[in-house]
CSV table of N, CA and C in Angstrom, one decimal:
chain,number,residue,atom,x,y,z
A,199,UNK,N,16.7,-1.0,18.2
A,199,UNK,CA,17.0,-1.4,16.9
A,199,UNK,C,18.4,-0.9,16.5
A,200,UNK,N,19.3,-2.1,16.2
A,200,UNK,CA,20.9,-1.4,15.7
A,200,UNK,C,20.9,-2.6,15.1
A,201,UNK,N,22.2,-2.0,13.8
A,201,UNK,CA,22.2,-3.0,12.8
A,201,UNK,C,24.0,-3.3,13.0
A,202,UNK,N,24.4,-4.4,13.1
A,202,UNK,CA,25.8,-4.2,13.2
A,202,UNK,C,26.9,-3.6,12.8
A,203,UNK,N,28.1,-3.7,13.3
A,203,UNK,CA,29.0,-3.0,12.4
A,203,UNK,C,29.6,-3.8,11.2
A,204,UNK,N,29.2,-4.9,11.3
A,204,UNK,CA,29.7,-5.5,9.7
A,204,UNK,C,28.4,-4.8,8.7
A,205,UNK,N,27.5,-4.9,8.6
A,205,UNK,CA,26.3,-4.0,8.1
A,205,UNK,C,26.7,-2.6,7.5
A,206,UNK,N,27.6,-2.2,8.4
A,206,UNK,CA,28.1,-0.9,8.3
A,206,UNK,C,29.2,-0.9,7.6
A,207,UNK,N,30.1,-1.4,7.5
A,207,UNK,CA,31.4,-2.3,6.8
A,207,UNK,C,30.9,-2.8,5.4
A,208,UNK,N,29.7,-3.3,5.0
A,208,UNK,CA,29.1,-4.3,3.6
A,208,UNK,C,28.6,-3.3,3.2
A,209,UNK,N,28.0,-1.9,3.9
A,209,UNK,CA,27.6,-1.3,2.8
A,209,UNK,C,28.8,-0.2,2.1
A,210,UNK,N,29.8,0.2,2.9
A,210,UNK,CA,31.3,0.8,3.0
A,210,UNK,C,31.6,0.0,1.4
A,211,UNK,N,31.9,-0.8,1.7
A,211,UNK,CA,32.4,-2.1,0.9
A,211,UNK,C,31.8,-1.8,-0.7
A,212,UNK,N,30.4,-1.9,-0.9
A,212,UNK,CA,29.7,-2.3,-1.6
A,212,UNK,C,30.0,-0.3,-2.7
A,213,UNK,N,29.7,0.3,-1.6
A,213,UNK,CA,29.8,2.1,-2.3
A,213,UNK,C,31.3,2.0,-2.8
A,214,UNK,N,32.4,1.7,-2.1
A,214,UNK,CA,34.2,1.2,-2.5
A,214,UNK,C,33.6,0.6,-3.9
A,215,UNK,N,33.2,-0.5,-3.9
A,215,UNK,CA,33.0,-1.6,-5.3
A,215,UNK,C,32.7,-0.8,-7.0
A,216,UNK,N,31.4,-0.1,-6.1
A,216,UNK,CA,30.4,0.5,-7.5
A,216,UNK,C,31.7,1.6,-7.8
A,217,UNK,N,31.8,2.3,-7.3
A,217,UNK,CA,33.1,3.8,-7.3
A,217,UNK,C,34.4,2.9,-8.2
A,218,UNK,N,34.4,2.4,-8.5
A,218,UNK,CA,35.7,1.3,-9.3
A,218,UNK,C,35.0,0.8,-10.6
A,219,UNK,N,35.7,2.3,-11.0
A,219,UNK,CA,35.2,2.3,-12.5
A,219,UNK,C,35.9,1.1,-13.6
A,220,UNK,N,37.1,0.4,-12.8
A,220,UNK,CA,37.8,0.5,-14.0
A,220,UNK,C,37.2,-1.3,-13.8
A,221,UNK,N,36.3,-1.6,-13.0
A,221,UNK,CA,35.7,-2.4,-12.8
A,221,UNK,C,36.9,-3.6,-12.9
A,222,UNK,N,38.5,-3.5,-12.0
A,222,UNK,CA,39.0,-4.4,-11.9
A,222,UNK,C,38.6,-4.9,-10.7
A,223,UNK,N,39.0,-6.2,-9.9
A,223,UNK,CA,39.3,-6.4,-9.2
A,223,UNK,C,39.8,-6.0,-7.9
A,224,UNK,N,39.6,-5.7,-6.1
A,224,UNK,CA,40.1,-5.2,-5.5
A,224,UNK,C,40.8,-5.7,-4.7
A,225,UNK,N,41.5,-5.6,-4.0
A,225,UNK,CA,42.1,-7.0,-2.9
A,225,UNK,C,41.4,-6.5,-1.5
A,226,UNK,N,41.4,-7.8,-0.7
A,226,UNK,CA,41.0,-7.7,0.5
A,226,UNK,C,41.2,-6.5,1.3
A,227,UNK,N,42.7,-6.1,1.0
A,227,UNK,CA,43.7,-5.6,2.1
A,227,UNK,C,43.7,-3.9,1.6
A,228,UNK,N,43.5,-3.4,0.2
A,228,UNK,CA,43.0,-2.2,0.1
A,228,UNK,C,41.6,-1.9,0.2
A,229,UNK,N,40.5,-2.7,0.4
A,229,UNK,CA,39.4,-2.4,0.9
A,229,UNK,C,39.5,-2.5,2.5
A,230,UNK,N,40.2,-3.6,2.9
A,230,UNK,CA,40.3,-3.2,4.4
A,230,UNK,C,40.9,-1.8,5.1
A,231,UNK,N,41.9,-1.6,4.2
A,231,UNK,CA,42.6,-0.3,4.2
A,231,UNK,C,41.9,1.2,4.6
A,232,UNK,N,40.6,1.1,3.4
A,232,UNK,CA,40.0,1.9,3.1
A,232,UNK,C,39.1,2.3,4.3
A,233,UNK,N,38.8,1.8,5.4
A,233,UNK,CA,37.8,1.3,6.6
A,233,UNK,C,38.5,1.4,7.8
A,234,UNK,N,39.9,0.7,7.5
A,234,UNK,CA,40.9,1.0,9.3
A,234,UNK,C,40.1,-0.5,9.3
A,235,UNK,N,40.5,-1.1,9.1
A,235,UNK,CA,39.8,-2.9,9.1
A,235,UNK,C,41.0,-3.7,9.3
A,236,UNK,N,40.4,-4.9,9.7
A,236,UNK,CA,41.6,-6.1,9.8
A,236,UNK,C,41.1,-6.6,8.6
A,237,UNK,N,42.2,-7.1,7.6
A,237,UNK,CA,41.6,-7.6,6.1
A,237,UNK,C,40.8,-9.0,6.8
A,238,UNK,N,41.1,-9.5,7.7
A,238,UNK,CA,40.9,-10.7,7.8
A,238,UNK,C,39.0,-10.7,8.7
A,239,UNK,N,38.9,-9.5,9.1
A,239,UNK,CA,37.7,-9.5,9.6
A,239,UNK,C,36.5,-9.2,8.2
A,240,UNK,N,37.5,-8.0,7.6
A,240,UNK,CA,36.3,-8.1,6.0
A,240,UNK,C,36.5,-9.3,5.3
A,241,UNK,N,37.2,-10.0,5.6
A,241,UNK,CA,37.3,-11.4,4.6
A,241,UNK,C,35.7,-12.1,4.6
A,242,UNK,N,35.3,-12.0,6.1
A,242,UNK,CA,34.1,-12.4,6.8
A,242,UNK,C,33.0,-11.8,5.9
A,243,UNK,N,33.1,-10.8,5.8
A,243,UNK,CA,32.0,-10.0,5.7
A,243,UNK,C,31.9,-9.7,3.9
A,244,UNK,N,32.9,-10.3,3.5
A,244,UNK,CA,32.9,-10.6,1.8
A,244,UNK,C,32.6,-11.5,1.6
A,245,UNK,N,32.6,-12.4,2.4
A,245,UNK,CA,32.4,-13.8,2.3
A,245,UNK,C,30.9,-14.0,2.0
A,246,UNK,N,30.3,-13.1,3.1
A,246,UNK,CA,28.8,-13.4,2.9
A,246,UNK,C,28.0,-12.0,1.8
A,247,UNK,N,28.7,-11.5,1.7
A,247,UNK,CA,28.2,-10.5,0.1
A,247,UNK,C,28.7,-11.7,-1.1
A,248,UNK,N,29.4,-12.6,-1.0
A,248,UNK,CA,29.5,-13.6,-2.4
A,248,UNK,C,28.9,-14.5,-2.2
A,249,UNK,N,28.4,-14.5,-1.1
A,249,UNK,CA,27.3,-15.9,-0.9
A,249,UNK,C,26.1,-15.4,-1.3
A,250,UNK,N,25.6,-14.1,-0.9
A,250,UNK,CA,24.4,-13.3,-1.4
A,250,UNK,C,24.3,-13.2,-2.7
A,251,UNK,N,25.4,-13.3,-3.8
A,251,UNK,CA,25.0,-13.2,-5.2
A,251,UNK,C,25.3,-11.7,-5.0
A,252,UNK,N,26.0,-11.0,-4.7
A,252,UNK,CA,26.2,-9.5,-4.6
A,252,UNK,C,27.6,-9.0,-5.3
A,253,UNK,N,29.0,-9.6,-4.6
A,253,UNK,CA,30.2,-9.9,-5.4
A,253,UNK,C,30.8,-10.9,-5.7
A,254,UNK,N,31.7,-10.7,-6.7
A,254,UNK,CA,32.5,-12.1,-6.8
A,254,UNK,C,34.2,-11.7,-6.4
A,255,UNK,N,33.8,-13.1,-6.4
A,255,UNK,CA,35.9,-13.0,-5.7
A,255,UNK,C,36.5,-14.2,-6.5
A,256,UNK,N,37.5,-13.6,-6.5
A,256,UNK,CA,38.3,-13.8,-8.2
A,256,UNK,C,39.9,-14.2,-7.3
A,257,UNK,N,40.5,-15.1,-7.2
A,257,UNK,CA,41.4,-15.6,-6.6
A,257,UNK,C,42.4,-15.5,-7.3
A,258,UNK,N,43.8,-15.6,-6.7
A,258,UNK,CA,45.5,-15.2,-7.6
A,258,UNK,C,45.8,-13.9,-6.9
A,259,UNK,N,47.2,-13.6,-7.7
A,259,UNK,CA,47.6,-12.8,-7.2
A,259,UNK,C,47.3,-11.6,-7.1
A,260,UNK,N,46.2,-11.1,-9.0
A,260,UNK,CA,45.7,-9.6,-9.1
A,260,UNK,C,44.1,-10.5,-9.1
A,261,UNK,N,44.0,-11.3,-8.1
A,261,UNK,CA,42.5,-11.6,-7.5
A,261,UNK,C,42.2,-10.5,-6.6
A,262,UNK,N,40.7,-10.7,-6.4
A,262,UNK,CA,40.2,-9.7,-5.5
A,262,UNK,C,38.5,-9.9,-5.5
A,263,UNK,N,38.4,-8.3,-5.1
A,263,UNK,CA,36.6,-8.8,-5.2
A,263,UNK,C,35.7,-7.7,-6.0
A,264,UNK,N,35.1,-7.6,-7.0
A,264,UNK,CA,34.4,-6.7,-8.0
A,264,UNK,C,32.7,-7.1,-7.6
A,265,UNK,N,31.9,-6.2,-8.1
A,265,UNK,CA,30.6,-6.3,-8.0
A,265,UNK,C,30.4,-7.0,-9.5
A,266,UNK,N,28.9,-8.2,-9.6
A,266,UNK,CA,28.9,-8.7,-10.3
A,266,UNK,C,28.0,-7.7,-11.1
A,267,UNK,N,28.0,-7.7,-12.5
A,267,UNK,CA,27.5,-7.1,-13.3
A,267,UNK,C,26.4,-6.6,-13.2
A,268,UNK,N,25.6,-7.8,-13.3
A,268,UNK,CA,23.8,-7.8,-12.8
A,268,UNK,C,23.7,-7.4,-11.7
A,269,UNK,N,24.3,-6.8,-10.9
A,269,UNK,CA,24.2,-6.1,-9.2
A,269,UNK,C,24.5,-4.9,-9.5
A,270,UNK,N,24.3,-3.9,-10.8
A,270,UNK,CA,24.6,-2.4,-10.4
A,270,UNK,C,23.8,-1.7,-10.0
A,271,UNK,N,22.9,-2.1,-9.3
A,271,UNK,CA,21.3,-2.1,-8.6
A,271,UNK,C,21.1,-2.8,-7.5
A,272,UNK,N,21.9,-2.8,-7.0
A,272,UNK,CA,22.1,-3.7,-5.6
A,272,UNK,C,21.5,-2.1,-4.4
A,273,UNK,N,20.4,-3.1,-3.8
A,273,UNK,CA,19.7,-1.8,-3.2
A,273,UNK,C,20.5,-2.1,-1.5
A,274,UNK,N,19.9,-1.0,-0.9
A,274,UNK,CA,20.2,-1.0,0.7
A,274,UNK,C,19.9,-2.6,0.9
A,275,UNK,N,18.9,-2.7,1.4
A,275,UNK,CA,18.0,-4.1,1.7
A,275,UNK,C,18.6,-5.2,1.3
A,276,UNK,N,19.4,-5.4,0.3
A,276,UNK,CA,20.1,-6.3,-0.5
A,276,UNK,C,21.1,-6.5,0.5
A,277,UNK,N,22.4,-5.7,0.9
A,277,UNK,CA,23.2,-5.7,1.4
A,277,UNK,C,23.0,-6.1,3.0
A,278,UNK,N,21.9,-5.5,3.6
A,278,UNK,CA,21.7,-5.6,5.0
A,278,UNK,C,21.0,-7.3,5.4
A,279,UNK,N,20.5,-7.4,4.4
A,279,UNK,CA,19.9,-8.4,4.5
A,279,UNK,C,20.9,-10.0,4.3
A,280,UNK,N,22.1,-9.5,3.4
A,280,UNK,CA,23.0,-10.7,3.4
A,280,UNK,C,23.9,-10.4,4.4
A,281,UNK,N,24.2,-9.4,5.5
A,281,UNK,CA,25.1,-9.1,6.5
A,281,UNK,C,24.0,-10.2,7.4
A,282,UNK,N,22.6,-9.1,8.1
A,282,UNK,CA,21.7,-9.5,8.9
A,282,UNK,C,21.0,-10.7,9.1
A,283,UNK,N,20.6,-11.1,8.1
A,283,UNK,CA,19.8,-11.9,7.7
A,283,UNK,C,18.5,-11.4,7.5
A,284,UNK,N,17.3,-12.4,7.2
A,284,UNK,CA,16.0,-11.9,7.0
A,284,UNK,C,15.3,-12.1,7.9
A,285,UNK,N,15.6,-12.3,9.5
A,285,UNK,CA,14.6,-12.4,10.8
A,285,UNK,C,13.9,-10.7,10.6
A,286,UNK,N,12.9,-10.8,11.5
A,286,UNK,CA,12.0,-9.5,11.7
A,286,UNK,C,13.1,-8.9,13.0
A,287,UNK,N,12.8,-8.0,13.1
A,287,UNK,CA,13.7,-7.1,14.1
A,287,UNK,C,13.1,-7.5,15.8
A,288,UNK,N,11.5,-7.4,15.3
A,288,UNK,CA,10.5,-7.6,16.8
A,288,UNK,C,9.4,-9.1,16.5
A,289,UNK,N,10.2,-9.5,18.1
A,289,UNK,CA,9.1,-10.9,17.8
A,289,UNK,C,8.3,-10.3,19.4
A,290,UNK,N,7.1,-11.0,19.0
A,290,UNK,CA,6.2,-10.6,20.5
A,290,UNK,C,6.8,-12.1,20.9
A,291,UNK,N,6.9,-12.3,22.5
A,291,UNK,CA,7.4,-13.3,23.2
A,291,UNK,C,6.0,-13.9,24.3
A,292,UNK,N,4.5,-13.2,24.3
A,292,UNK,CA,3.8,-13.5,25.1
A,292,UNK,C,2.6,-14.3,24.3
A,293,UNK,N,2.0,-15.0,25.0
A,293,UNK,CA,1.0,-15.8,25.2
A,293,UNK,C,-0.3,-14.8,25.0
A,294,UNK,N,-1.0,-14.5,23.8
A,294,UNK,CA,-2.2,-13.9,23.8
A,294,UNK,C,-3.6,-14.1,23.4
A,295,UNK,N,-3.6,-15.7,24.5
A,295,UNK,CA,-4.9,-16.1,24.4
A,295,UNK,C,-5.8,-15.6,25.4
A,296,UNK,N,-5.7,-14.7,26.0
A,296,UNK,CA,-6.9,-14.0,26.4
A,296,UNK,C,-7.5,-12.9,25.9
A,297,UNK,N,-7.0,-12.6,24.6
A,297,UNK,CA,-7.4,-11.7,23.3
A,297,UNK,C,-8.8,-12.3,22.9
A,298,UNK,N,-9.7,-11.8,23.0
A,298,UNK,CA,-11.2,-12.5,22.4
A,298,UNK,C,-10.1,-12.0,21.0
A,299,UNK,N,-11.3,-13.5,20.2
A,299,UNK,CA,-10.8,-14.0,18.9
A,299,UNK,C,-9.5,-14.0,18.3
A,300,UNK,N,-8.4,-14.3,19.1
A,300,UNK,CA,-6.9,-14.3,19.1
A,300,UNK,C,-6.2,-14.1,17.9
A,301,UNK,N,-6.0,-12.7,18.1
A,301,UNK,CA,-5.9,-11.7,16.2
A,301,UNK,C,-4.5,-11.7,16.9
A,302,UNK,N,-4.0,-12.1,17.6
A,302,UNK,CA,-2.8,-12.6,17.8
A,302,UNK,C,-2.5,-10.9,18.6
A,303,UNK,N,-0.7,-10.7,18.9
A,303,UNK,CA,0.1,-9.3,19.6
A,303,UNK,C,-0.6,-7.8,18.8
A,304,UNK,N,-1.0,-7.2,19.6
A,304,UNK,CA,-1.5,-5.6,18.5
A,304,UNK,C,-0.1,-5.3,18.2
A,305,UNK,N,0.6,-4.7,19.2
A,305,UNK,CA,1.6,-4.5,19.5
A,305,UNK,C,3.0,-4.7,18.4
A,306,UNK,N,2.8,-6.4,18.4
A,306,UNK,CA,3.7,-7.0,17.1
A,306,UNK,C,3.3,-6.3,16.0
A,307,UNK,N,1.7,-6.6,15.6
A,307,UNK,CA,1.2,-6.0,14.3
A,307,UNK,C,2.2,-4.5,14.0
A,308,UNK,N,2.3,-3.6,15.1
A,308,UNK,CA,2.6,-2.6,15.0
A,308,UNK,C,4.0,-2.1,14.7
A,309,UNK,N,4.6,-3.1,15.3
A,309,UNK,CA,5.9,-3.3,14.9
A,309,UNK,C,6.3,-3.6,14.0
A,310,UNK,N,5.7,-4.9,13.3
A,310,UNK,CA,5.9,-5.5,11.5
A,310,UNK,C,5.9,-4.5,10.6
A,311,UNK,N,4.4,-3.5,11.0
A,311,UNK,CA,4.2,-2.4,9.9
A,311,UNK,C,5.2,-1.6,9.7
A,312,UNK,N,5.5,-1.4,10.6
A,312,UNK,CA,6.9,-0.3,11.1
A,312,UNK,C,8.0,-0.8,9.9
A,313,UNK,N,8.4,-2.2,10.8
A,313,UNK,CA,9.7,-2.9,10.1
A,313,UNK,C,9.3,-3.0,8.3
A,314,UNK,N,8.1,-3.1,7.7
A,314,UNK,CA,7.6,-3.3,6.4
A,314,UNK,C,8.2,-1.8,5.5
A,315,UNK,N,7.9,-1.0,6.3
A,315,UNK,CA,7.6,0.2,5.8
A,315,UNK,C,9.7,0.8,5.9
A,316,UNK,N,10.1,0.4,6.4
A,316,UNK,CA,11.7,0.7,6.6
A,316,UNK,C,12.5,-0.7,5.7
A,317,UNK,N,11.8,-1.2,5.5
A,317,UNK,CA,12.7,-2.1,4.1
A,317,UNK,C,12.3,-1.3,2.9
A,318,UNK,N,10.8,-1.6,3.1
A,318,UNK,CA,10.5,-1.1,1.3
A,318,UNK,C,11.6,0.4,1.2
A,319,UNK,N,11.5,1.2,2.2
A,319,UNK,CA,12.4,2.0,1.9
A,319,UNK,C,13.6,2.0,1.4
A,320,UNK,N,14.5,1.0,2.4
A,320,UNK,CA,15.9,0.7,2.3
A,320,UNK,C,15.8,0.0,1.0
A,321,UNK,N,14.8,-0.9,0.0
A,321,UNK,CA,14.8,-1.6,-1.2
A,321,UNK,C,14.9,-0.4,-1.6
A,322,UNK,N,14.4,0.6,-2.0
A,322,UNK,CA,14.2,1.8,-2.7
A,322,UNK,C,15.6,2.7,-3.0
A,323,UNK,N,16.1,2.2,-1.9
A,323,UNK,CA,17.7,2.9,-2.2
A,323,UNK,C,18.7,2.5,-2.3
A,324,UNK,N,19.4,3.2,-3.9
A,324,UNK,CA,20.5,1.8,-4.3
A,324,UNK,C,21.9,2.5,-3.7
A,325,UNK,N,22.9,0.9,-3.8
A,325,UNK,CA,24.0,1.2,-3.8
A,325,UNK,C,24.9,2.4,-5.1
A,326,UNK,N,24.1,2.5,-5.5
A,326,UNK,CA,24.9,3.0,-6.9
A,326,UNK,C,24.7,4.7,-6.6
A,327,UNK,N,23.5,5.1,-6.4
A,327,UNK,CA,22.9,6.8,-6.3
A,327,UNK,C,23.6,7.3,-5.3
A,328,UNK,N,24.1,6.4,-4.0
A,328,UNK,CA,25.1,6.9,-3.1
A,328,UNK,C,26.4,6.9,-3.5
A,329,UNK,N,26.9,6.2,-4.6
A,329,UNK,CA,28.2,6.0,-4.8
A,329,UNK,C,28.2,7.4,-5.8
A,330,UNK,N,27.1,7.3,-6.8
A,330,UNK,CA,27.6,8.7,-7.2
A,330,UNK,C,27.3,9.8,-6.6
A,331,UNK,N,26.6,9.7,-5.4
A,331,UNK,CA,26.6,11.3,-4.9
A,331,UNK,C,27.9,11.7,-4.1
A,332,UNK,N,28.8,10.2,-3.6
A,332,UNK,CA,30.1,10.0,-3.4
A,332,UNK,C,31.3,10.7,-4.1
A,333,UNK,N,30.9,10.6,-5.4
A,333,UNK,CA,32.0,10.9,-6.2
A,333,UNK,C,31.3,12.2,-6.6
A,334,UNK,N,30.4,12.9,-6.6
A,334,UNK,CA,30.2,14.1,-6.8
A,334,UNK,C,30.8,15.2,-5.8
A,335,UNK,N,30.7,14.8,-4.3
A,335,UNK,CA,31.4,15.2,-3.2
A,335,UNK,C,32.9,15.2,-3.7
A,336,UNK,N,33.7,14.1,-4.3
A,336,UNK,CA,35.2,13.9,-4.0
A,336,UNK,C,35.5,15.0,-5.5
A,337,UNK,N,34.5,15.7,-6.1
A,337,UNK,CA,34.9,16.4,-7.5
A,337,UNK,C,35.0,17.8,-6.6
């Protein structure tokens, strides 16, 4: 199980956003900054946090990209899920019709539960509680 490095970059991104108090706008290229990034690879990766309903991007020259209001509760799961998507991590790939009464993979079952139990978690944790434990570190 690994979650990409854009994943790792949108949640970067997302703690940068909330930490911007003055809730202007940011440009690509000081968030890319902020990471050692090609602005043009986060372009990617903002692209699909404003497709998620997560940020907006505000175009011109003091355009950039802010967190939308209604998102200051934007949990883990939120962000991973508009990098990753929503496939399951584990698919069983076998044939298990010789299972009397074919209750289908144990195996899978056991895996779902797993993966169930590691979202509700990551829902559980916002973007925001890390950004201020962020700025409690930087005081």
């Amino acid at each position: 199980m690994k979650y990409s490095k854009a994943t790792n970059y949108a949640l970067h991104t997302m703690a940068f956003l909330t930490l911007n108090e003055k809730d202007e706008a940011i440009g690509v290229e000081q968030l890319a900054k902020m990471q050692n990034l090609s602005p043009t690879y986060l372009s990617k990766i903002l692209t699909k946090l404003v497709k998620a309903g997560l940020i907006e991007s505000t175009p011109g020259v003091k355009g950039g990209y802010r967190l939308l209001k209604r998102q200051k509760e934007t949990s883990f799961l939120d962000v991973i899920q508009a990098i990753e998507g929503q496939t399951s991590l584990f698919h069983c790939s076998l044939d298990h019709k010789e299972l009397p009464h074919n209750h289908g993979c144990l195996i899978e079952q056991v895996m779902m539960n797993a993966e169930a139990k590691m979202k509700a978690d990551l829902d559980a944790t916002y973007i925001a509680d890390i950004a201020r434990q962020m700025k409690k570190k930087r005081a």
